[in-house]
Amino acid sequence: MTVSKAAGKSAGATRARRDAADAPPEALQLGELSEHLGFVLKRAQLRVFENFLRCVASLQLTPAQFSVLLLVEKNPGRNQTEIASTLGILRPNFVAMLDNLESRDLCARIRSTNDRRSHILVLTDKGKAVLTRAKKLVASKHEARLNDVLGTANREALIAMLSKIANEF
Amino acid sequence: MTVSKAAGKSAGATRARRDAADAPPEALQLGELSEHLGFVLKRAQLRVFENFLRCVASLQLTPAQFSVLLLVEKNPGRNQTEIASTLGILRPNFVAMLDNLESRDLCARIRSTNDRRSHILVLTDKGKAVLTRAKKLVASKHEARLNDVLGTANREALIAMLSKIANEF
DNA sequence: GTTATTTGATATGGTCAATAACAATTATCA
DNA sequence: TGATAATTGTTATTGACCATATCAAATAAC
């Protein structure tokens, strides 16, 4: 990674390595790339998810799992199809996710008495407690970091723009 | 997906379906979720990638492939390790990607005369032509759509904030 | 000149996303 | 009512990505 020769810049004509006096290899130029929305968006998203995982590492929650717990808390009495589709998760892929949360006693499936095909989702007491702790960690460590980097006003503007893109693009 | 009963809202006590006169089932409340950076960021990114794929569908380029072509064009004479690591792609995973681009005659691997371990990457003539067409499609269809949704000033502010997050978070 | 490092490549496993299909249950309607 | 269609949760399966270990060839370092 550090031995490449900058085009036409090396002192020796056919030399594979730099002399001690040579300049370090130049960093690659991103060029246009850094102006493309998709590129910066993807990179920012990866960083934010990394940071989220670190912030709630003590609770072993992924962003997706956190979203499920939040949505179930906010919408008690809904079934798997409703919760999954709201999060953009396909029903088949939601099964293993719920198996995980249920095996950790964070969430429970309850057969609906109205429609015995469906499973009503609820948070367990442990699930509520974990979610409360997770919210505190996310607010104090994760979202607070965003305020440090951007400032509160910019933070709100960013969220608004991203929501607009998610809804209107 | 449309038969669930809102908690305590249904007229009939143990009825599984709505009467024709019943209100439509309420949409789920996102609540806090829509204020969480990771959530809106991920959703925006998925929409943007979808839109990108549609805009350059005629050229059969993914965002990742477009990034590779752009970076190779901007940095002629670099090897696989350098291009891949700059894009955050691991070297093993970059091999198949290059196999694809090379099989389509968009990109070529050339054994370096300086260091015969490494492959210098260059765009073929066809690769240059495809990239030129891709840039035009992306500018006129994809990035232009962002301007329509946000306005030019906000677009630039958004890119700046996302870059800051990608670099400083 | 022997050993360590680097480059591209292969093999492999893990996590997600997407589709088809199935049993149980419920909806539709002749 | 009874036959048919649709829905719910589930399984199986596939492909796209991401990550680690390892290898042969070439080079670096001592």
Tab-separated table of C-alpha atoms (C1' of nucleotides) in Angstrom:
chain	number	residue	atom	x	y	z
A	1	MET	CA	0.000	0.000	0.000
A	2	THR	CA	2.943	2.337	0.398
A	3	VAL	CA	5.280	1.385	-2.411
A	4	SER	CA	3.515	2.631	-5.477
A	5	LYS	CA	5.196	5.216	-7.613
A	6	ALA	CA	3.437	8.429	-8.490
A	7	ALA	CA	3.235	8.674	-12.268
A	8	GLY	CA	6.347	10.393	-13.625
A	9	LYS	CA	7.305	11.682	-10.219
A	10	SER	CA	9.922	9.163	-9.122
A	11	ALA	CA	13.592	10.115	-9.356
A	12	GLY	CA	14.810	6.705	-10.455
A	13	ALA	CA	13.369	5.575	-13.756
A	14	THR	CA	12.571	1.914	-13.110
A	15	ARG	CA	12.723	1.777	-9.337
A	16	ALA	CA	10.090	-0.106	-7.397
A	17	ARG	CA	10.581	1.513	-4.007
A	18	ARG	CA	11.067	4.976	-2.638
A	19	ASP	CA	14.392	6.235	-1.314
A	20	ALA	CA	14.322	7.507	2.242
A	21	ALA	CA	14.452	11.023	0.827
A	22	ASP	CA	11.489	10.498	-1.485
A	23	ALA	CA	8.203	12.116	-0.731
A	24	PRO	CA	5.540	9.830	0.741
A	25	PRO	CA	3.145	8.389	-1.810
A	26	GLU	CA	0.382	10.803	-2.596
A	27	ALA	CA	-3.056	10.072	-1.303
A	28	LEU	CA	-5.555	9.263	-3.990
A	29	GLN	CA	-7.760	12.087	-5.181
A	30	LEU	CA	-11.452	11.478	-4.653
A	31	GLY	CA	-12.260	14.175	-7.191
A	32	GLU	CA	-15.885	14.338	-8.262
A	33	LEU	CA	-16.695	11.451	-5.982
A	34	SER	CA	-16.912	13.620	-2.878
A	35	GLU	CA	-19.648	15.679	-4.542
A	36	HIS	CA	-21.846	12.719	-5.340
A	37	LEU	CA	-24.739	12.304	-2.952
A	38	GLY	CA	-24.765	8.520	-2.933
A	39	PHE	CA	-21.087	8.306	-2.092
A	40	VAL	CA	-21.089	10.618	0.920
A	41	LEU	CA	-24.460	9.302	2.043
A	42	LYS	CA	-23.265	5.711	2.136
A	43	ARG	CA	-20.040	6.582	3.909
A	44	ALA	CA	-21.833	8.687	6.489
A	45	GLN	CA	-24.331	5.918	7.096
A	46	LEU	CA	-21.583	3.372	7.718
A	47	ARG	CA	-19.880	5.666	10.217
A	48	VAL	CA	-23.120	6.426	12.028
A	49	PHE	CA	-24.034	2.744	12.342
A	50	GLU	CA	-20.531	1.950	13.627
A	51	ASN	CA	-20.879	4.650	16.230
A	52	PHE	CA	-24.355	3.461	17.208
A	53	LEU	CA	-23.098	-0.079	17.757
A	54	ARG	CA	-20.294	1.179	19.990
A	55	CYS	CA	-22.638	3.393	22.001
A	56	VAL	CA	-25.088	0.612	22.827
A	57	ALA	CA	-22.549	-2.225	22.866
A	58	SER	CA	-23.343	-2.929	26.521
A	59	LEU	CA	-26.929	-3.781	25.525
A	60	GLN	CA	-26.033	-5.752	22.405
A	61	LEU	CA	-28.523	-3.945	20.192
A	62	THR	CA	-28.181	-3.302	16.475
A	63	PRO	CA	-29.802	-0.262	14.859
A	64	ALA	CA	-32.452	-2.526	13.347
A	65	GLN	CA	-33.249	-4.170	16.686
A	66	PHE	CA	-33.445	-0.782	18.372
A	67	SER	CA	-35.900	0.338	15.689
A	68	VAL	CA	-38.095	-2.686	16.264
A	69	LEU	CA	-38.225	-2.127	20.026
A	70	LEU	CA	-39.019	1.561	19.574
A	71	LEU	CA	-41.768	0.844	17.059
A	72	VAL	CA	-43.366	-1.896	19.159
A	73	GLU	CA	-43.345	0.385	22.188
A	74	LYS	CA	-44.954	3.206	20.238
A	75	ASN	CA	-47.517	0.936	18.563
A	76	PRO	CA	-48.739	-1.691	21.004
A	77	GLY	CA	-51.075	-4.343	19.664
A	78	ARG	CA	-49.746	-4.461	16.119
A	79	ASN	CA	-48.775	-7.662	14.390
A	80	GLN	CA	-45.573	-8.800	12.717
A	81	THR	CA	-46.595	-7.792	9.200
A	82	GLU	CA	-47.400	-4.249	10.259
A	83	ILE	CA	-44.249	-3.692	12.279
A	84	ALA	CA	-42.008	-5.252	9.648
A	85	SER	CA	-43.458	-3.416	6.660
A	86	THR	CA	-43.268	-0.078	8.449
A	87	LEU	CA	-39.550	-0.648	8.890
A	88	GLY	CA	-39.093	-1.851	5.314
A	89	ILE	CA	-38.323	-5.373	6.507
A	90	LEU	CA	-39.827	-8.232	4.537
A	91	ARG	CA	-41.927	-10.605	6.566
A	92	PRO	CA	-39.729	-13.662	6.027
A	93	ASN	CA	-36.653	-11.763	7.183
A	94	PHE	CA	-38.457	-10.460	10.231
A	95	VAL	CA	-39.023	-13.931	11.663
A	96	ALA	CA	-35.399	-14.576	12.652
A	97	MET	CA	-35.117	-11.072	14.030
A	98	LEU	CA	-38.094	-11.633	16.308
A	99	ASP	CA	-36.807	-15.090	17.264
A	100	ASN	CA	-33.686	-13.338	18.489
A	101	LEU	CA	-35.492	-10.626	20.456
A	102	GLU	CA	-37.918	-13.148	21.922
A	103	SER	CA	-35.137	-15.559	22.934
A	104	ARG	CA	-33.549	-12.686	24.838
A	105	ASP	CA	-36.897	-11.963	26.508
A	106	LEU	CA	-37.076	-8.440	25.108
A	107	CYS	CA	-40.208	-8.978	23.050
A	108	ALA	CA	-43.088	-11.452	22.989
A	109	ARG	CA	-45.425	-12.814	20.325
A	110	ILE	CA	-49.036	-13.193	21.456
A	111	ARG	CA	-51.630	-14.944	19.348
A	112	SER	CA	-54.376	-12.473	18.569
A	113	THR	CA	-57.831	-13.481	19.817
A	114	ASN	CA	-59.400	-11.522	16.977
A	115	ASP	CA	-57.433	-13.085	14.168
A	116	ARG	CA	-55.727	-16.244	15.183
A	117	ARG	CA	-53.380	-16.092	12.204
A	118	SER	CA	-51.547	-13.078	13.525
A	119	HIS	CA	-49.087	-12.478	16.331
A	120	ILE	CA	-49.476	-9.336	18.374
A	121	LEU	CA	-46.127	-7.935	19.437
A	122	VAL	CA	-45.433	-6.509	22.861
A	123	LEU	CA	-42.361	-5.556	24.846
A	124	THR	CA	-41.623	-7.606	27.915
A	125	ASP	CA	-40.735	-5.867	31.168
A	126	LYS	CA	-37.116	-6.604	30.423
A	127	GLY	CA	-37.607	-5.260	26.910
A	128	LYS	CA	-39.010	-2.015	28.280
A	129	ALA	CA	-36.131	-1.675	30.694
A	130	VAL	CA	-33.524	-2.366	28.027
A	131	LEU	CA	-35.166	0.078	25.638
A	132	THR	CA	-35.155	2.777	28.310
A	133	ARG	CA	-31.457	2.241	28.900
A	134	ALA	CA	-30.800	2.150	25.164
A	135	LYS	CA	-32.582	5.448	24.610
A	136	LYS	CA	-30.429	7.073	27.283
A	137	LEU	CA	-27.222	5.714	25.778
A	138	VAL	CA	-28.213	6.775	22.271
A	139	ALA	CA	-29.159	10.278	23.404
A	140	SER	CA	-26.159	10.883	25.625
A	141	LYS	CA	-23.472	9.248	23.514
A	142	HIS	CA	-24.658	8.827	19.934
A	143	GLU	CA	-26.925	11.741	19.070
A	144	ALA	CA	-24.896	14.010	21.335
A	145	ARG	CA	-21.866	13.267	19.192
A	146	LEU	CA	-23.781	14.524	16.177
A	147	ASN	CA	-24.496	17.786	17.976
A	148	ASP	CA	-20.795	18.151	18.710
A	149	VAL	CA	-19.907	17.690	15.049
A	150	LEU	CA	-22.653	19.744	13.417
A	151	GLY	CA	-24.286	21.893	16.058
A	152	THR	CA	-27.931	21.645	17.062
A	153	ALA	CA	-29.361	23.793	14.285
A	154	ASN	CA	-27.514	21.938	11.562
A	155	ARG	CA	-28.441	18.626	13.163
A	156	GLU	CA	-32.122	19.425	12.847
A	157	ALA	CA	-31.710	20.670	9.289
A	158	LEU	CA	-29.880	17.481	8.360
A	159	ILE	CA	-32.583	15.225	9.782
A	160	ALA	CA	-35.227	17.244	7.958
A	161	MET	CA	-33.411	16.986	4.629
A	162	LEU	CA	-32.797	13.262	4.986
A	163	SER	CA	-36.457	12.704	5.850
A	164	LYS	CA	-37.451	14.661	2.787
A	165	ILE	CA	-35.194	12.530	0.632
A	166	ALA	CA	-36.487	9.326	2.193
A	167	ASN	CA	-40.076	10.395	1.561
A	168	GLU	CA	-39.965	12.308	-1.707
A	169	PHE	CA	-37.045	11.072	-3.738
B	1	MET	CA	-51.955	-5.878	6.563
B	2	THR	CA	-55.288	-4.085	6.695
B	3	VAL	CA	-57.321	-6.049	9.180
B	4	SER	CA	-55.718	-5.227	12.481
B	5	LYS	CA	-57.819	-3.604	15.135
B	6	ALA	CA	-56.721	-0.415	16.860
B	7	ALA	CA	-56.493	-1.063	20.576
B	8	GLY	CA	-59.861	-0.437	22.194
B	9	LYS	CA	-61.203	1.355	19.159
B	10	SER	CA	-63.306	-1.321	17.512
B	11	ALA	CA	-67.076	-1.242	17.972
B	12	GLY	CA	-67.526	-4.999	18.143
B	13	ALA	CA	-65.735	-6.612	21.041
B	14	THR	CA	-64.263	-9.739	19.496
B	15	ARG	CA	-64.502	-8.951	15.797
B	16	ALA	CA	-61.669	-9.767	13.457
B	17	ARG	CA	-62.582	-7.508	10.540
B	18	ARG	CA	-63.825	-3.996	10.062
B	19	ASP	CA	-67.368	-3.195	9.014
B	20	ALA	CA	-67.719	-1.159	5.853
B	21	ALA	CA	-68.471	1.869	8.020
B	22	ASP	CA	-65.369	1.465	10.200
B	23	ALA	CA	-62.492	3.878	9.886
B	24	PRO	CA	-59.487	2.589	7.913
B	25	PRO	CA	-56.748	1.078	10.067
B	26	GLU	CA	-54.473	3.710	11.438
B	27	ALA	CA	-50.980	4.001	10.060
B	28	LEU	CA	-48.282	3.100	12.519
B	29	GLN	CA	-46.643	5.941	14.362
B	30	LEU	CA	-42.914	6.220	13.792
B	31	GLY	CA	-42.592	8.386	16.896
B	32	GLU	CA	-39.037	8.995	18.056
B	33	LEU	CA	-37.741	6.914	15.195
B	34	SER	CA	-38.025	9.721	12.663
B	35	GLU	CA	-35.714	11.864	14.816
B	36	HIS	CA	-32.951	9.274	14.971
B	37	LEU	CA	-30.085	9.992	12.619
B	38	GLY	CA	-29.314	6.389	11.735
B	39	PHE	CA	-32.904	5.639	10.802
B	40	VAL	CA	-33.432	8.529	8.396
B	41	LEU	CA	-29.892	8.186	7.070
B	42	LYS	CA	-30.336	4.542	6.161
B	43	ARG	CA	-33.710	5.118	4.555
B	44	ALA	CA	-32.437	8.063	2.549
B	45	GLN	CA	-29.458	6.038	1.377
B	46	LEU	CA	-31.651	3.198	0.158
B	47	ARG	CA	-33.843	5.609	-1.806
B	48	VAL	CA	-30.848	7.367	-3.330
B	49	PHE	CA	-29.234	4.108	-4.434
B	50	GLU	CA	-32.538	2.939	-5.939
B	51	ASN	CA	-32.791	6.180	-7.871
B	52	PHE	CA	-29.179	5.954	-9.005
B	53	LEU	CA	-29.719	2.447	-10.364
B	54	ARG	CA	-32.770	3.585	-12.315
B	55	CYS	CA	-30.961	6.616	-13.732
B	56	VAL	CA	-28.023	4.637	-15.100
B	57	ALA	CA	-29.949	1.440	-15.835
B	58	SER	CA	-29.111	1.742	-19.533
B	59	LEU	CA	-25.401	1.442	-18.677
B	60	GLN	CA	-25.821	-1.341	-16.113
B	61	LEU	CA	-23.685	0.384	-13.485
B	62	THR	CA	-24.059	0.093	-9.736
B	63	PRO	CA	-23.036	2.956	-7.449
B	64	ALA	CA	-19.962	0.970	-6.427
B	65	GLN	CA	-18.930	0.311	-10.027
B	66	PHE	CA	-19.445	3.967	-10.896
B	67	SER	CA	-17.203	4.914	-7.972
B	68	VAL	CA	-14.463	2.591	-9.180
B	69	LEU	CA	-14.539	4.000	-12.708
B	70	LEU	CA	-14.489	7.578	-11.409
B	71	LEU	CA	-11.603	6.858	-9.071
B	72	VAL	CA	-9.538	5.052	-11.700
B	73	GLU	CA	-10.091	7.894	-14.133
B	74	LYS	CA	-9.026	10.468	-11.550
B	75	ASN	CA	-6.011	8.428	-10.378
B	76	PRO	CA	-4.357	6.738	-13.348
B	77	GLY	CA	-1.511	4.367	-12.584
B	78	ARG	CA	-2.691	3.175	-9.185
B	79	ASN	CA	-2.980	-0.475	-8.253
B	80	GLN	CA	-5.854	-2.575	-6.948
B	81	THR	CA	-4.960	-2.194	-3.285
B	82	GLU	CA	-4.907	1.573	-3.488
B	83	ILE	CA	-8.159	1.936	-5.398
B	84	ALA	CA	-9.973	-0.599	-3.245
B	85	SER	CA	-8.833	0.750	0.110
B	86	THR	CA	-9.728	4.304	-0.877
B	87	LEU	CA	-13.274	3.124	-1.495
B	88	GLY	CA	-13.392	1.064	1.681
B	89	ILE	CA	-13.498	-2.166	-0.312
B	90	LEU	CA	-11.447	-5.067	1.002
B	91	ARG	CA	-8.946	-6.449	-1.465
B	92	PRO	CA	-10.485	-9.930	-1.652
B	93	ASN	CA	-13.885	-8.472	-2.466
B	94	PHE	CA	-12.422	-6.153	-5.068
B	95	VAL	CA	-11.200	-9.011	-7.241
B	96	ALA	CA	-14.633	-10.124	-8.429
B	97	MET	CA	-15.662	-6.528	-8.958
B	98	LEU	CA	-12.701	-5.942	-11.245
B	99	ASP	CA	-13.293	-9.267	-12.997
B	100	ASN	CA	-16.738	-7.942	-13.857
B	101	LEU	CA	-15.551	-4.543	-15.113
B	102	GLU	CA	-12.711	-6.138	-17.058
B	103	SER	CA	-14.979	-8.756	-18.653
B	104	ARG	CA	-17.157	-5.886	-19.890
B	105	ASP	CA	-14.060	-4.155	-21.283
B	106	LEU	CA	-14.559	-1.086	-19.103
B	107	CYS	CA	-11.323	-1.444	-17.158
B	108	ALA	CA	-8.015	-3.243	-17.607
B	109	ARG	CA	-5.375	-4.677	-15.288
B	110	ILE	CA	-1.820	-4.054	-16.420
B	111	ARG	CA	1.160	-5.694	-14.716
B	112	SER	CA	3.364	-2.961	-13.334
B	113	THR	CA	6.894	-2.930	-14.744
B	114	ASN	CA	8.147	-1.412	-11.494
B	115	ASP	CA	6.579	-3.934	-9.151
B	116	ARG	CA	5.506	-7.076	-10.904
B	117	ARG	CA	3.269	-8.073	-8.009
B	118	SER	CA	0.845	-5.265	-8.628
B	119	HIS	CA	-1.771	-4.546	-11.254
B	120	ILE	CA	-2.056	-1.005	-12.527
B	121	LEU	CA	-5.651	-0.095	-13.280
B	122	VAL	CA	-6.689	1.907	-16.321
B	123	LEU	CA	-9.935	2.658	-18.096
B	124	THR	CA	-10.321	1.234	-21.567
B	125	ASP	CA	-11.608	3.469	-24.354
B	126	LYS	CA	-14.995	1.884	-23.879
B	127	GLY	CA	-14.696	2.463	-20.139
B	128	LYS	CA	-13.989	6.141	-20.710
B	129	ALA	CA	-16.946	6.453	-23.048
B	130	VAL	CA	-19.293	4.654	-20.654
B	131	LEU	CA	-18.105	6.773	-17.752
B	132	THR	CA	-18.718	9.954	-19.732
B	133	ARG	CA	-22.250	8.844	-20.519
B	134	ALA	CA	-22.783	7.773	-16.901
B	135	LYS	CA	-21.678	11.164	-15.597
B	136	LYS	CA	-24.169	12.881	-17.869
B	137	LEU	CA	-27.012	10.608	-16.797
B	138	VAL	CA	-26.162	11.023	-13.119
B	139	ALA	CA	-25.954	14.809	-13.411
B	140	SER	CA	-29.075	15.283	-15.509
B	141	LYS	CA	-31.331	12.720	-13.877
B	142	HIS	CA	-29.997	11.750	-10.460
B	143	GLU	CA	-28.327	14.792	-8.917
B	144	ALA	CA	-30.821	17.060	-10.663
B	145	ARG	CA	-33.597	15.263	-8.806
B	146	LEU	CA	-31.880	16.179	-5.552
B	147	ASN	CA	-31.889	19.829	-6.546
B	148	ASP	CA	-35.598	19.618	-7.271
B	149	VAL	CA	-36.287	18.174	-3.844
B	150	LEU	CA	-33.962	20.309	-1.732
B	151	GLY	CA	-32.850	23.291	-3.787
B	152	THR	CA	-29.257	23.986	-4.742
B	153	ALA	CA	-28.208	25.715	-1.526
B	154	ASN	CA	-29.591	22.962	0.673
B	155	ARG	CA	-28.084	20.336	-1.601
B	156	GLU	CA	-24.609	21.761	-1.033
B	157	ALA	CA	-25.186	22.084	2.695
B	158	LEU	CA	-26.334	18.470	2.857
B	159	ILE	CA	-23.280	17.168	1.019
B	160	ALA	CA	-21.037	19.220	3.310
B	161	MET	CA	-22.679	17.869	6.463
B	162	LEU	CA	-22.565	14.283	5.269
B	163	SER	CA	-18.896	14.654	4.387
B	164	LYS	CA	-18.228	16.044	7.831
B	165	ILE	CA	-19.976	13.072	9.419
B	166	ALA	CA	-18.103	10.625	7.193
B	167	ASN	CA	-14.785	12.212	8.137
B	168	GLU	CA	-15.212	13.279	11.747
B	169	PHE	CA	-17.794	11.059	13.370
C	1	DG	C1'	20.951	-15.025	1.164
C	2	DT	C1'	17.541	-15.864	4.386
C	3	DT	C1'	13.432	-14.021	6.376
C	4	DA	C1'	9.576	-10.912	6.446
C	5	DT	C1'	6.303	-8.163	3.905
C	6	DT	C1'	3.302	-6.978	0.115
C	7	DT	C1'	0.082	-7.920	-3.896
C	8	DG	C1'	-3.493	-10.167	-6.057
C	9	DA	C1'	-6.177	-14.181	-5.597
C	10	DT	C1'	-8.956	-18.153	-3.556
C	11	DA	C1'	-11.804	-20.214	-0.240
C	12	DT	C1'	-14.986	-19.677	3.201
C	13	DG	C1'	-18.368	-17.967	6.467
C	14	DG	C1'	-21.586	-14.394	8.122
C	15	DT	C1'	-25.148	-11.038	7.611
C	16	DC	C1'	-28.903	-9.151	4.881
C	17	DA	C1'	-32.270	-8.818	1.291
C	18	DA	C1'	-35.564	-11.031	-1.939
C	19	DT	C1'	-38.652	-14.738	-3.878
C	20	DA	C1'	-41.393	-18.937	-3.807
C	21	DA	C1'	-44.044	-21.966	-1.368
C	22	DC	C1'	-46.678	-24.022	2.630
C	23	DA	C1'	-50.095	-24.736	6.698
C	24	DA	C1'	-53.385	-22.465	9.367
C	25	DT	C1'	-56.773	-19.184	9.452
C	26	DT	C1'	-59.954	-15.899	7.700
C	27	DA	C1'	-62.492	-13.446	3.814
C	28	DT	C1'	-65.463	-13.607	-0.178
C	29	DC	C1'	-69.410	-14.826	-2.442
C	30	DA	C1'	-72.216	-17.899	-5.315
D	1	DT	C1'	-73.918	-22.996	3.791
D	2	DG	C1'	-69.790	-24.397	1.171
D	3	DA	C1'	-66.186	-23.720	-2.306
D	4	DT	C1'	-62.573	-20.547	-3.488
D	5	DA	C1'	-59.461	-16.762	-2.680
D	6	DA	C1'	-56.595	-14.053	0.342
D	7	DT	C1'	-53.759	-13.268	4.507
D	8	DT	C1'	-50.357	-14.447	8.430
D	9	DG	C1'	-46.402	-16.375	10.003
D	10	DT	C1'	-43.025	-19.537	8.574
D	11	DT	C1'	-39.446	-22.293	5.995
D	12	DA	C1'	-36.299	-22.898	2.346
D	13	DT	C1'	-33.403	-20.981	-0.865
D	14	DT	C1'	-30.860	-17.745	-3.469
D	15	DG	C1'	-27.857	-13.816	-4.387
D	16	DA	C1'	-25.438	-9.625	-2.874
D	17	DC	C1'	-22.091	-7.882	0.381
D	18	DC	C1'	-18.719	-7.968	4.010
D	19	DA	C1'	-14.941	-10.038	6.615
D	20	DT	C1'	-11.058	-13.330	7.817
D	21	DA	C1'	-7.519	-16.669	6.856
D	22	DT	C1'	-4.456	-18.349	3.623
D	23	DC	C1'	-1.553	-18.885	-0.599
D	24	DA	C1'	1.940	-18.123	-4.487
D	25	DA	C1'	4.643	-14.750	-6.607
D	26	DA	C1'	7.354	-10.874	-6.070
D	27	DT	C1'	9.758	-7.651	-3.408
D	28	DA	C1'	11.834	-5.590	0.948
D	29	DA	C1'	14.802	-5.785	4.792
D	30	DC	C1'	18.435	-7.334	7.435
